[in-house]
CSV table of C-alpha atoms and ligand atoms in Angstrom, one decimal:
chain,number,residue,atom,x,y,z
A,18,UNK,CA,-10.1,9.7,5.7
A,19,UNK,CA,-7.7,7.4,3.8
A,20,UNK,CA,-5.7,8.7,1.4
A,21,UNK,CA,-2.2,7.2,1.3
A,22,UNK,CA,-2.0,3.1,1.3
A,23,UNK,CA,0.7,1.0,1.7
A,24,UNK,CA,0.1,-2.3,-0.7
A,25,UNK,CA,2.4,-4.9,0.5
A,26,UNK,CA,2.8,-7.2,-2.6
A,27,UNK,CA,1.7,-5.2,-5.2
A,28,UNK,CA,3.9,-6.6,-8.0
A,29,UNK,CA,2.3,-9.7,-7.7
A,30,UNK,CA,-0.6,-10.9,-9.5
A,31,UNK,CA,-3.6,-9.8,-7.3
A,32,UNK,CA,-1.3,-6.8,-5.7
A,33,UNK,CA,-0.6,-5.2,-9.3
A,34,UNK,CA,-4.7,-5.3,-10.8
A,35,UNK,CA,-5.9,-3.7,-6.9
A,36,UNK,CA,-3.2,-1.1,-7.5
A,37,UNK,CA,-4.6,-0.1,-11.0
A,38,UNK,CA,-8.0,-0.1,-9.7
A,39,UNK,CA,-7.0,2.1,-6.7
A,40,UNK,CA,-4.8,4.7,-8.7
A,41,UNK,CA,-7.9,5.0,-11.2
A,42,UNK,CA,-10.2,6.3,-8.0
A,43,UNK,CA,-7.8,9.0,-6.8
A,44,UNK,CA,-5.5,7.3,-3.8
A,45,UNK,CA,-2.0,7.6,-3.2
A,46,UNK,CA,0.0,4.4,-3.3
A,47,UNK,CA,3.3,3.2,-1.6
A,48,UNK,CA,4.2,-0.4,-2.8
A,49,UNK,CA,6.3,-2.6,-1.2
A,50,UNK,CA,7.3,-5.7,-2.6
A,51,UNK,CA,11.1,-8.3,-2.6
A,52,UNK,CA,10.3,-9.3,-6.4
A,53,UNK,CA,10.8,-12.5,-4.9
A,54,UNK,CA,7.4,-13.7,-7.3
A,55,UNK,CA,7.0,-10.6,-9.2
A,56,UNK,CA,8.9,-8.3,-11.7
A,57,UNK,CA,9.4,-4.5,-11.4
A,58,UNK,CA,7.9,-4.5,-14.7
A,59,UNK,CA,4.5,-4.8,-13.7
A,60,UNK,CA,4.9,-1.6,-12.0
A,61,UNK,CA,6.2,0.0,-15.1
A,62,UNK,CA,2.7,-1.3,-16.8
A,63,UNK,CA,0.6,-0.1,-13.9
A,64,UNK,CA,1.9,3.7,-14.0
A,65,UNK,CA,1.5,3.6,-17.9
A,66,UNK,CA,-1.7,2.1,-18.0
A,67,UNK,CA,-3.2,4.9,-15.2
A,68,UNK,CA,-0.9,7.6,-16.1
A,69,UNK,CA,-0.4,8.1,-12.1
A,70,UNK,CA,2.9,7.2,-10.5
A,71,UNK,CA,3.8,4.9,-7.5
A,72,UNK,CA,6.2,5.2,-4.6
A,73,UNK,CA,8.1,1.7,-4.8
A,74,UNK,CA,10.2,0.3,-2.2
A,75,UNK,CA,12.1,-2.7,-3.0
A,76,UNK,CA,12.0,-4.7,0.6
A,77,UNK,CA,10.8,-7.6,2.5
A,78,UNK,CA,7.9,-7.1,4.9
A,79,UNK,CA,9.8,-9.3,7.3
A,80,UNK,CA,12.9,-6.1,7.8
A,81,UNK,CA,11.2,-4.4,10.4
A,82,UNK,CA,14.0,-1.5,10.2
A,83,UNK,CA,13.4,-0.6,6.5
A,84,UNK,CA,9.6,-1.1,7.0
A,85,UNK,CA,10.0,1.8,9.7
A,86,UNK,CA,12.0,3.8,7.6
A,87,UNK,CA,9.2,4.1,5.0
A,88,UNK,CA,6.0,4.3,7.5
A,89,UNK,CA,8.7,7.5,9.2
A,90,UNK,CA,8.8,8.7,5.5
A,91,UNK,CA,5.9,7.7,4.1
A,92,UNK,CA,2.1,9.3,5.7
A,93,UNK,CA,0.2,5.7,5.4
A,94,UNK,CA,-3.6,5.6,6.0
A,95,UNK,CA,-4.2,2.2,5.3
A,96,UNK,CA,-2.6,-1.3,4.2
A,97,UNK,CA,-3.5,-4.0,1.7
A,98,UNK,CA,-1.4,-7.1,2.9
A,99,UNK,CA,-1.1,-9.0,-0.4
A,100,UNK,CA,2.6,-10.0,-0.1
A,101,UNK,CA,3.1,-14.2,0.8
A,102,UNK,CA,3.5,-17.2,-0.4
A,103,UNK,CA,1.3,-19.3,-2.2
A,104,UNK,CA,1.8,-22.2,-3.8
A,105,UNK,CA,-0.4,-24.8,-2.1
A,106,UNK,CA,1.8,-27.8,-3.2
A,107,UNK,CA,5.1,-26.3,-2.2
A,108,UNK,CA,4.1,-25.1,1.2
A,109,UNK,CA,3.9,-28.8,2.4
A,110,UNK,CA,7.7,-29.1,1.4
A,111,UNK,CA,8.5,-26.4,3.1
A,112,UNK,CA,6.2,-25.7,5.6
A,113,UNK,CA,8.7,-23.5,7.7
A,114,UNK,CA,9.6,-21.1,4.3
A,115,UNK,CA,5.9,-20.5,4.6
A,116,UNK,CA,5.1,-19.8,8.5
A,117,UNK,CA,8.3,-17.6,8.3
A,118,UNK,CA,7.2,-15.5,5.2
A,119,UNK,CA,3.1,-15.7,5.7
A,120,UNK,CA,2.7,-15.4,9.7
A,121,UNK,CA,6.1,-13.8,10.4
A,122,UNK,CA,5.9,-11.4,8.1
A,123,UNK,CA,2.8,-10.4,9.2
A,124,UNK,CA,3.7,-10.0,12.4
A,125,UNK,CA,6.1,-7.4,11.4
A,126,UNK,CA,4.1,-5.3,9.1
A,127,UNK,CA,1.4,-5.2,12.4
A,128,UNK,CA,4.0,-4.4,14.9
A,129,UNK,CA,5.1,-1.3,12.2
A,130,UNK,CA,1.8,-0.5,12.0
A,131,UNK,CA,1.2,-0.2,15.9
A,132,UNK,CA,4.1,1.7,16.1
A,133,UNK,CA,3.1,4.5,13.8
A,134,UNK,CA,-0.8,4.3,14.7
A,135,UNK,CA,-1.6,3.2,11.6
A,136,UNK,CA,-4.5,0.7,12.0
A,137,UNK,CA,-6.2,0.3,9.1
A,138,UNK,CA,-6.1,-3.5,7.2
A,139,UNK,CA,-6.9,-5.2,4.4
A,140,UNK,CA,-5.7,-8.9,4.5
A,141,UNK,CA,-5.9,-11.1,1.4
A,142,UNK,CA,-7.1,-14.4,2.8
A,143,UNK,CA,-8.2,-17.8,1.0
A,144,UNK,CA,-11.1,-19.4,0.2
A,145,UNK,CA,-8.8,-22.6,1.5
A,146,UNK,CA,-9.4,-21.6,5.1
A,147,UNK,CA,-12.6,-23.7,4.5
A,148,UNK,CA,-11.3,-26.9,3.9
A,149,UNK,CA,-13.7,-29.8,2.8
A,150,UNK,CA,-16.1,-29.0,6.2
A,151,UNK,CA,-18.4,-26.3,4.5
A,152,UNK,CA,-21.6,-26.2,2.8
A,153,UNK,CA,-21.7,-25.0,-0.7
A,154,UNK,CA,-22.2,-22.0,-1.1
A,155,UNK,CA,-20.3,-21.4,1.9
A,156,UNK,CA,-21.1,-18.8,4.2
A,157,UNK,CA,-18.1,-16.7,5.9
A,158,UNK,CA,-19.5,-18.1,9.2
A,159,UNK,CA,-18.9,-21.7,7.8
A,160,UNK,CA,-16.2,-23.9,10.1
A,161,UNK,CA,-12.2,-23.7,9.1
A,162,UNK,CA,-10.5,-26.4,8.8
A,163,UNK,CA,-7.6,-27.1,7.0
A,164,UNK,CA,-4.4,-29.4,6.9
A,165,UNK,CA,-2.4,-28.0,4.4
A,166,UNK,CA,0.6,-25.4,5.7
A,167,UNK,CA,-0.3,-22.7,3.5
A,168,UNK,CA,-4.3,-22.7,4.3
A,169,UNK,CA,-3.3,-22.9,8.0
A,170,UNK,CA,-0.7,-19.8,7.7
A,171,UNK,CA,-4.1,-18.1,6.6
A,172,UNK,CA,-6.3,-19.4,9.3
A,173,UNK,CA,-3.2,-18.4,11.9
A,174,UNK,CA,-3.3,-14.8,10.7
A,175,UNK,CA,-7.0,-14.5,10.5
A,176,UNK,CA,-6.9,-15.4,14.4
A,177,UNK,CA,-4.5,-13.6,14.8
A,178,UNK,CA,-6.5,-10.2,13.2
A,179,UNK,CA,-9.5,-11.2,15.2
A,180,UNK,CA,-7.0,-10.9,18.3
A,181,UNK,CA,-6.0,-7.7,17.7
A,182,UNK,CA,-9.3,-5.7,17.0
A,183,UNK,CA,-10.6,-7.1,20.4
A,184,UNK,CA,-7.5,-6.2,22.0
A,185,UNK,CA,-7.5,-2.6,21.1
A,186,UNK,CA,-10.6,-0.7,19.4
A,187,UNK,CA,-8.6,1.1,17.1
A,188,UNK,CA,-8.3,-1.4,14.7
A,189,UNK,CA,-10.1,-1.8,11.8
A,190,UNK,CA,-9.8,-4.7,9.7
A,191,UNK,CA,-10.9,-6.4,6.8
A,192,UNK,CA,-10.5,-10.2,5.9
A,193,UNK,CA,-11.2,-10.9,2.7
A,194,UNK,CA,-11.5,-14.2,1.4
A,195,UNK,CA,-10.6,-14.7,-2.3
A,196,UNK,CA,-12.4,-17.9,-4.0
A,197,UNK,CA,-10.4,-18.3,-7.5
A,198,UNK,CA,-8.9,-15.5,-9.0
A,199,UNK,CA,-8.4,-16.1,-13.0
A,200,UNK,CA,-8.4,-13.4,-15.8
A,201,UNK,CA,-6.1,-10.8,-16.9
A,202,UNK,CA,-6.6,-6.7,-17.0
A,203,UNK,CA,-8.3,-6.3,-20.3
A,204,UNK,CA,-4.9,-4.8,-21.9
A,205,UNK,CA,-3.5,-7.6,-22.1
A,206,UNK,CA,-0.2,-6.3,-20.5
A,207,UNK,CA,-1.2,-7.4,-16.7
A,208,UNK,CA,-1.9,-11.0,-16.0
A,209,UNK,CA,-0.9,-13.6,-13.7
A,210,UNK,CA,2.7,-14.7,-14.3
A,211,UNK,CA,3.8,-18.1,-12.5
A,212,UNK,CA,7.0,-18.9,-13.0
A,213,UNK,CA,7.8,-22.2,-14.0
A,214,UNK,CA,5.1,-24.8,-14.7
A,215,UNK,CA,1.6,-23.3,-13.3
A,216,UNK,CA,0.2,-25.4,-10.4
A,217,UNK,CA,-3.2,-23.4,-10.6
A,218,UNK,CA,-5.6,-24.3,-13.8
A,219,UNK,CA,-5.9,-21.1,-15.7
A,220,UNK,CA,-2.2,-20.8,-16.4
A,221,UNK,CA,-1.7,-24.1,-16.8
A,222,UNK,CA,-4.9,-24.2,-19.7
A,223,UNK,CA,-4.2,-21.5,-21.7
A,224,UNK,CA,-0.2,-23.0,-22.0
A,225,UNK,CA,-1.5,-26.2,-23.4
A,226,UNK,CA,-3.6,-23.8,-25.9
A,227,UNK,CA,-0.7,-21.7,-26.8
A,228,UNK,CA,1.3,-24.8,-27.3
A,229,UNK,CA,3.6,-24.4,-24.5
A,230,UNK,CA,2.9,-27.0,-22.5
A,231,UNK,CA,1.1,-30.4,-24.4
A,232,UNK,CA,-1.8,-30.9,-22.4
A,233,UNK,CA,-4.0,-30.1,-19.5
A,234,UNK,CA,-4.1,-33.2,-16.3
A,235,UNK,CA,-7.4,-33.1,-15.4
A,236,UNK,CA,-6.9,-34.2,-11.6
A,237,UNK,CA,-10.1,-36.3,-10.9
A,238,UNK,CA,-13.2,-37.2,-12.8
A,239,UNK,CA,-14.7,-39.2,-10.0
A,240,UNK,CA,-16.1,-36.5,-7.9
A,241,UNK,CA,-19.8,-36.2,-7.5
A,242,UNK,CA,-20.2,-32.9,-9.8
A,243,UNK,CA,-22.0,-32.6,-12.7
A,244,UNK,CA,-19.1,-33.9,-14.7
A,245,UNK,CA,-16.6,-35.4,-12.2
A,246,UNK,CA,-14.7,-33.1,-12.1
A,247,UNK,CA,-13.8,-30.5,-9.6
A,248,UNK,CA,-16.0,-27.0,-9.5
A,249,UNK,CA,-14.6,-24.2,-8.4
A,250,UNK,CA,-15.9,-20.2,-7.5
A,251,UNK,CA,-13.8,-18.3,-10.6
A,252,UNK,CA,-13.3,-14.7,-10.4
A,253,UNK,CA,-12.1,-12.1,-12.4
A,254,UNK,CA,-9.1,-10.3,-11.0
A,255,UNK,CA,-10.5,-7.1,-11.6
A,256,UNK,CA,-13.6,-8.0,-10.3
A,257,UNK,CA,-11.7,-8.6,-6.9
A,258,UNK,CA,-9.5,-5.6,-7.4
A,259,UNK,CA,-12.6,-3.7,-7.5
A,260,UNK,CA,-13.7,-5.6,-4.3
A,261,UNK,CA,-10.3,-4.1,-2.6
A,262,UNK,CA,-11.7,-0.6,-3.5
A,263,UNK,CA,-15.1,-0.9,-1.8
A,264,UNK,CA,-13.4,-2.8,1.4
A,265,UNK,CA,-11.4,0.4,1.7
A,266,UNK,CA,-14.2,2.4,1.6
A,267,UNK,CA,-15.3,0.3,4.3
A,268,UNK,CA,-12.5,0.9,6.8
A,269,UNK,CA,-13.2,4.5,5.9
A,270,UNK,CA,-15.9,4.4,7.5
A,271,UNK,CA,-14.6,2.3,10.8
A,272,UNK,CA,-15.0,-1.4,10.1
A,273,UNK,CA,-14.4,-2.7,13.7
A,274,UNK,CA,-13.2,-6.7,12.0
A,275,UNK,CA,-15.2,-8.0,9.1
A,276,UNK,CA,-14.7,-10.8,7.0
A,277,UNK,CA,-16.2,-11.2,3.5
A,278,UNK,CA,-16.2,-13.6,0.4
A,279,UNK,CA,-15.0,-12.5,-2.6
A,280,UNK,CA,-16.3,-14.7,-5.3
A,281,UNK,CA,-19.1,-15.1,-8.3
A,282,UNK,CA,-21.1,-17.8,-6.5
A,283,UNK,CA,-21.1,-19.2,-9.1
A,284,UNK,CA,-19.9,-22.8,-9.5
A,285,UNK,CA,-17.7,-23.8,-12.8
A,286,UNK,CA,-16.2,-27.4,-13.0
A,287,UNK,CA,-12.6,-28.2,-14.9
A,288,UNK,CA,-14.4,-29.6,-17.8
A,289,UNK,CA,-16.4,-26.0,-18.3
A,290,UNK,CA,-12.8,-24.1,-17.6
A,291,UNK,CA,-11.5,-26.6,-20.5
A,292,UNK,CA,-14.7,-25.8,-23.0
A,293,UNK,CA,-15.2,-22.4,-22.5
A,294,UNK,CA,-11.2,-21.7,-23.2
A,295,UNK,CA,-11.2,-23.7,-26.3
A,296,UNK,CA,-14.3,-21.4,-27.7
A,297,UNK,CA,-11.7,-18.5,-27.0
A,298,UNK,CA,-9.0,-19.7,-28.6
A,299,UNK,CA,-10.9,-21.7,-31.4
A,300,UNK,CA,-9.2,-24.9,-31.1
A,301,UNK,CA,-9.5,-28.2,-29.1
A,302,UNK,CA,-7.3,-28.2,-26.2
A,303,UNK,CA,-5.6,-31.2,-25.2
A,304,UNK,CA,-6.7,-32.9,-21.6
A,305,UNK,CA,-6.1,-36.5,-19.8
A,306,UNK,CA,-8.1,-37.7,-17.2
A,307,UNK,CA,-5.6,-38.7,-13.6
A,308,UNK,CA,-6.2,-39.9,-10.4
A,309,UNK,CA,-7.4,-36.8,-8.0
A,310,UNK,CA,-4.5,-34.1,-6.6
A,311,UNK,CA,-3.9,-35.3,-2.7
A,312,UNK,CA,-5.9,-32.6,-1.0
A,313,UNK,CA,-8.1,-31.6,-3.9
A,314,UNK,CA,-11.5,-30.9,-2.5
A,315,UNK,CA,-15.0,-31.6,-4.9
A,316,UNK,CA,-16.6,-28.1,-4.9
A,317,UNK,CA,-16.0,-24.8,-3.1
A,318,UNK,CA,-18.3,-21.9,-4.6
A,319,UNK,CA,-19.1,-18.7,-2.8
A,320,UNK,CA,-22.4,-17.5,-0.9
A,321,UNK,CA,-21.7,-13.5,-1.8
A,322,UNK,CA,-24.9,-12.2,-0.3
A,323,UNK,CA,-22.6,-10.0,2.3
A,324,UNK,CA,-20.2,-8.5,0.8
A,325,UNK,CA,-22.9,-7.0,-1.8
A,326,UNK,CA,-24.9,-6.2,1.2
A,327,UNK,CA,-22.3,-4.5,3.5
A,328,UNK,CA,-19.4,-3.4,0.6
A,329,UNK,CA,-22.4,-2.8,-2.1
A,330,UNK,CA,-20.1,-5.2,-4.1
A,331,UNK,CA,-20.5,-7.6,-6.8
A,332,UNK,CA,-18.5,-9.9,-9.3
A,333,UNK,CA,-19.8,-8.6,-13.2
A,334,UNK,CA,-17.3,-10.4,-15.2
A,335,UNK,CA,-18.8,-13.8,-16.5
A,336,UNK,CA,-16.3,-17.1,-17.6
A,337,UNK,CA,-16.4,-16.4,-21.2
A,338,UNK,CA,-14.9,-12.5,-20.4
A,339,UNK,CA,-12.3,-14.6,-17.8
A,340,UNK,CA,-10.9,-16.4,-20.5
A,341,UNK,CA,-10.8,-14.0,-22.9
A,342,UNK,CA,-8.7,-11.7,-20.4
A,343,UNK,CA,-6.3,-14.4,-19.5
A,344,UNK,CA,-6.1,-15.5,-23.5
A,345,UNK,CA,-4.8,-11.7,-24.1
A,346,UNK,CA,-2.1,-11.9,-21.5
A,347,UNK,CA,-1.0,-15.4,-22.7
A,348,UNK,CA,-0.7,-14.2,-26.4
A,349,UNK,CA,0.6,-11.1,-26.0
A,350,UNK,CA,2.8,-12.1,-23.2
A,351,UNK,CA,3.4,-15.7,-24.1
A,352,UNK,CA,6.8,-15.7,-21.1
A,353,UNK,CA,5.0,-13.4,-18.8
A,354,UNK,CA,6.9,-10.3,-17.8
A,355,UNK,CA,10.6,-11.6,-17.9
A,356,UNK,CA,10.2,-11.9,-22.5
B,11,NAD,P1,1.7,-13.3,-6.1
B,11,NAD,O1,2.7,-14.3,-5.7
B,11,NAD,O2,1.5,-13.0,-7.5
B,11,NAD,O3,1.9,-12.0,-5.3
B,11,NAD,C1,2.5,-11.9,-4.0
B,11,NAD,C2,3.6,-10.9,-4.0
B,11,NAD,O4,4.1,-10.8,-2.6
B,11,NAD,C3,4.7,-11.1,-4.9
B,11,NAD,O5,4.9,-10.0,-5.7
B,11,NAD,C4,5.9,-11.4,-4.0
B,11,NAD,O6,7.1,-11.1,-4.6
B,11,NAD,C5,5.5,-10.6,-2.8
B,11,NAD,N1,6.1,-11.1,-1.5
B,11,NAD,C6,6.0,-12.4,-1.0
B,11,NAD,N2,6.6,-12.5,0.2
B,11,NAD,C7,7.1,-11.2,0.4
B,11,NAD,C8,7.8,-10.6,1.5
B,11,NAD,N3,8.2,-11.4,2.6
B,11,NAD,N4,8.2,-9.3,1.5
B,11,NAD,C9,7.8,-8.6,0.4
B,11,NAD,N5,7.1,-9.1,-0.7
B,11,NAD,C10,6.8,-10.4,-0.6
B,11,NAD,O7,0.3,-13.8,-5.4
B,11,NAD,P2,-1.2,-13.3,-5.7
B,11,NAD,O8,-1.9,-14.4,-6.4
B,11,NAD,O9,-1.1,-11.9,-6.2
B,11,NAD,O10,-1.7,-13.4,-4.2
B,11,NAD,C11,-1.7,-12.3,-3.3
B,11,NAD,C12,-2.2,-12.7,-2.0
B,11,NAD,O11,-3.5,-13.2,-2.1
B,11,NAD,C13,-1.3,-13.7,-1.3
B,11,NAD,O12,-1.3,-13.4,0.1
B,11,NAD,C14,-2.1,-15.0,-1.5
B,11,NAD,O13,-1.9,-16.0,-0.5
B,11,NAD,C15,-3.5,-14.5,-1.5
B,11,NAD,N6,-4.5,-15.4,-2.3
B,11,NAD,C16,-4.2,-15.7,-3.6
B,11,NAD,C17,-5.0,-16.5,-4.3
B,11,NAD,C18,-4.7,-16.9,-5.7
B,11,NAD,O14,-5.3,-17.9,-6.2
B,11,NAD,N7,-3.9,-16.1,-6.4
B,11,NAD,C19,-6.2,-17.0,-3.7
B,11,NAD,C20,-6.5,-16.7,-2.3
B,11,NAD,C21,-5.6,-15.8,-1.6
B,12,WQD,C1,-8.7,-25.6,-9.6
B,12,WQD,C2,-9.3,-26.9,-10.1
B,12,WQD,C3,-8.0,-28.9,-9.5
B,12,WQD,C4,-4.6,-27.8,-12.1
B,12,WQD,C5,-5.7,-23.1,-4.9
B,12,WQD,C6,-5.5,-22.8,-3.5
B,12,WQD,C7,-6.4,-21.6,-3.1
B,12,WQD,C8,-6.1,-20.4,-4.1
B,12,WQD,C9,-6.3,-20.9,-5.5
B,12,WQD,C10,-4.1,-19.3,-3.1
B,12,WQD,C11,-9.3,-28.0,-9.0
B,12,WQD,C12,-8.1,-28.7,-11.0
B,12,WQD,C13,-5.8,-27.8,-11.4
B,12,WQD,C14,-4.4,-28.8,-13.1
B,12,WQD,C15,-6.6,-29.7,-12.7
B,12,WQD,N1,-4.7,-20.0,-4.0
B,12,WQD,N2,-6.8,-28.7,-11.7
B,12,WQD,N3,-5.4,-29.7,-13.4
B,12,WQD,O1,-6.8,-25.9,-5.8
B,12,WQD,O2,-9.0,-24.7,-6.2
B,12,WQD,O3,-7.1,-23.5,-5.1
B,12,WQD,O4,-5.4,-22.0,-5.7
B,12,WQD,O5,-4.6,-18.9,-2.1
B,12,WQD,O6,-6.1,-21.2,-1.8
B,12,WQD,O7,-5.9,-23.9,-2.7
B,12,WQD,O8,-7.0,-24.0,-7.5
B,12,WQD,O9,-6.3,-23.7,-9.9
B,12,WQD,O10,-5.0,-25.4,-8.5
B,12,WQD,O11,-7.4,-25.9,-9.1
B,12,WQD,O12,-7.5,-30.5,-13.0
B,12,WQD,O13,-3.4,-28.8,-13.7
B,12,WQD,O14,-8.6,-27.4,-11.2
B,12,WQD,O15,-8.1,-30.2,-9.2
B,12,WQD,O16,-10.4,-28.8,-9.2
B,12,WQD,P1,-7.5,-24.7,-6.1
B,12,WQD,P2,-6.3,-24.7,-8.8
């Protein structure tokens, strides 16, 4: 039975809406989180917004000292690994800041975890571990491939999972691979909060509506979509929080090593992100059409038929309610957390 679960990174974007789904059914949460990408205020909103506290330890997954300390103090049944880093772009700068937080870290939190018989996982992989190989809608059994640092310290730790469960029975893990998490909890006092400029669409659109930024670079309209421009498997965050909730009911139940989409499979191209955000906000919203982003792929959208067949789980948020959520969070948080 799981009852206690470590969240590694559950001040962060993703980390923060799973926490507020799993409080609201009942378990026990210890999160762990540097703040390096997040603010302790989001775990002020979560407790107020489920009335239901959280245990918080302010560490880095890669201190394998204090990580013992609080799996000794702590009962943990089970662990969502959000925490890493994520930003595509930067990764191939730093390549080494990424296989040092993403695989090292990892490797930490599993050795804790072997060492206090806890072997229950939930690791947040990316739709990116596909590269440009697969077949829309893209089956979980579709080939990896992938050149950029961050995609590969994803595809490393995947292996690395599948590793482990054959090595020792024990084990029970869940890969989950997220298409394009967008959307805000429906308050309006949770959303995504990138700091700086936004290298991901959603933040970057709704900051051009708001005024903050001037205006959306559209990064290709030669692709062969039904508008040029590049389409992309949007999902609600708490859609895929929600999705977090059924995978551990999954483990419950002794997964073995699974691996499931988490998306709508449903396609939406930049142009539709663009229109569908300006019939929120009820104003134009100011784009230019540039050359493709190096690495850019055309169209990555979802096939979702297992995860609603094995985790009984299904996106039920459509675009319109997407933007709508993350248009709440910009206006009422127009500087994210840190106002
Ligand atoms: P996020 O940056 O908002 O959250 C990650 C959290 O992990 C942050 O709070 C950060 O402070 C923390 N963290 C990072 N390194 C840490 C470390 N070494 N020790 C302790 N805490 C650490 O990102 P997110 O969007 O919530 O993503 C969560 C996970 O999902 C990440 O692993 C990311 O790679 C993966 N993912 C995200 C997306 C997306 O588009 N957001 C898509 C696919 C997969
Ligand atoms: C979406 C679409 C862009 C910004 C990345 C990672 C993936 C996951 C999500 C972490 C594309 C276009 C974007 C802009 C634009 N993250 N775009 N103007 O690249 O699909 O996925 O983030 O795991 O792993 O690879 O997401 O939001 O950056 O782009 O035209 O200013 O919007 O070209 O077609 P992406 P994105």
């Amino acid at each position: 039975m799981i009852k206690k679960i470590l969240v590694t990174g559950g001040a962060g974007f993703i980390g923060s809406h799973t926490c507020v789904e799993l409080l609201n059914q009942g378990y026990e949460l210890v999160v762990v989180d540097n703040l390096q990408h997040s603010s302790f205020k989001s775990l002020e909103v979560i407790q107020s917004l489920t009335s239901r506290s959280i245990c918080f330890y302010q560490i880095d997954i890669r201190d394998q000292d204090q990580l013992e300390a609080i799996f000794e103090h702590e009962h943990i049944d089970a662990v969502i690994h959000f925490a890493g880093l994520k930003v595509v772009s930067e990764s191939i700068y730093a390549p080494l800041e990424y296989y040092e937080n993403n695989v090292s870290g990892t490797i930490t939190l599993l050795e804790v975890m072997k060492k206090f018989a806890c072997k229950n996982i939930i690791f947040s992989s990316s739709a990116s571990v596909y590269g440009d190989l697969a077949a829309v809608p893209i089956l979980e059994s579709a080939p990896r491939s992938t050149t950029v640092p961050y995609a590969r310290t994803k595809l490393i730790i995947e292996d690395l999972l599948i590793d482990l469960a054959r090595s020792d029975a024990k084990w029970n893990i869940v890969i989950l691979r997220y298409f394009n998490p967008i959307g805000a909890h429906p308050s309006g006092d949770l959303g995504e909060d990138p700091k700086g400029l936004p290298t991901n669409l959603l933040p970057y659109v709704t900051q051009v509506a708001s005024g903050q930024l001037k205006e959306v670079q559209v990064f290709g309209a030669d692709y062969k979509t039904k508008d040029g421009t590049g389409v992309r498997d949007y999902i609600h965050v708490v859609d895929l929080a929600r999705g977090h909730v059924a995978a551990i009911q999954k483990l419950a139940k002794g997964s073995r090593l699974s691996i499931y989409n988490l998306g709508t499979g449903k396609g939406s191209s930049v142009l539709d992100i663009i229109t569908e955000m300006e019939a929120v906000v009820g104003h134009p919203i100011a784009y230019q059409l540039v050359e493709r982003r190096a690495g850019d792929i055309a169209v990555s959208y979802a096939d979702v038929s297992k995860a609603k067949a094995e985790l009984h789980w299904q996106a039920n948020f459509d675009l319109r309610r997407m933007c709508e959520d993350s248009w709440r969070w910009q206006c009422r948080h127009p500087l994210g957390f840190e106002e």
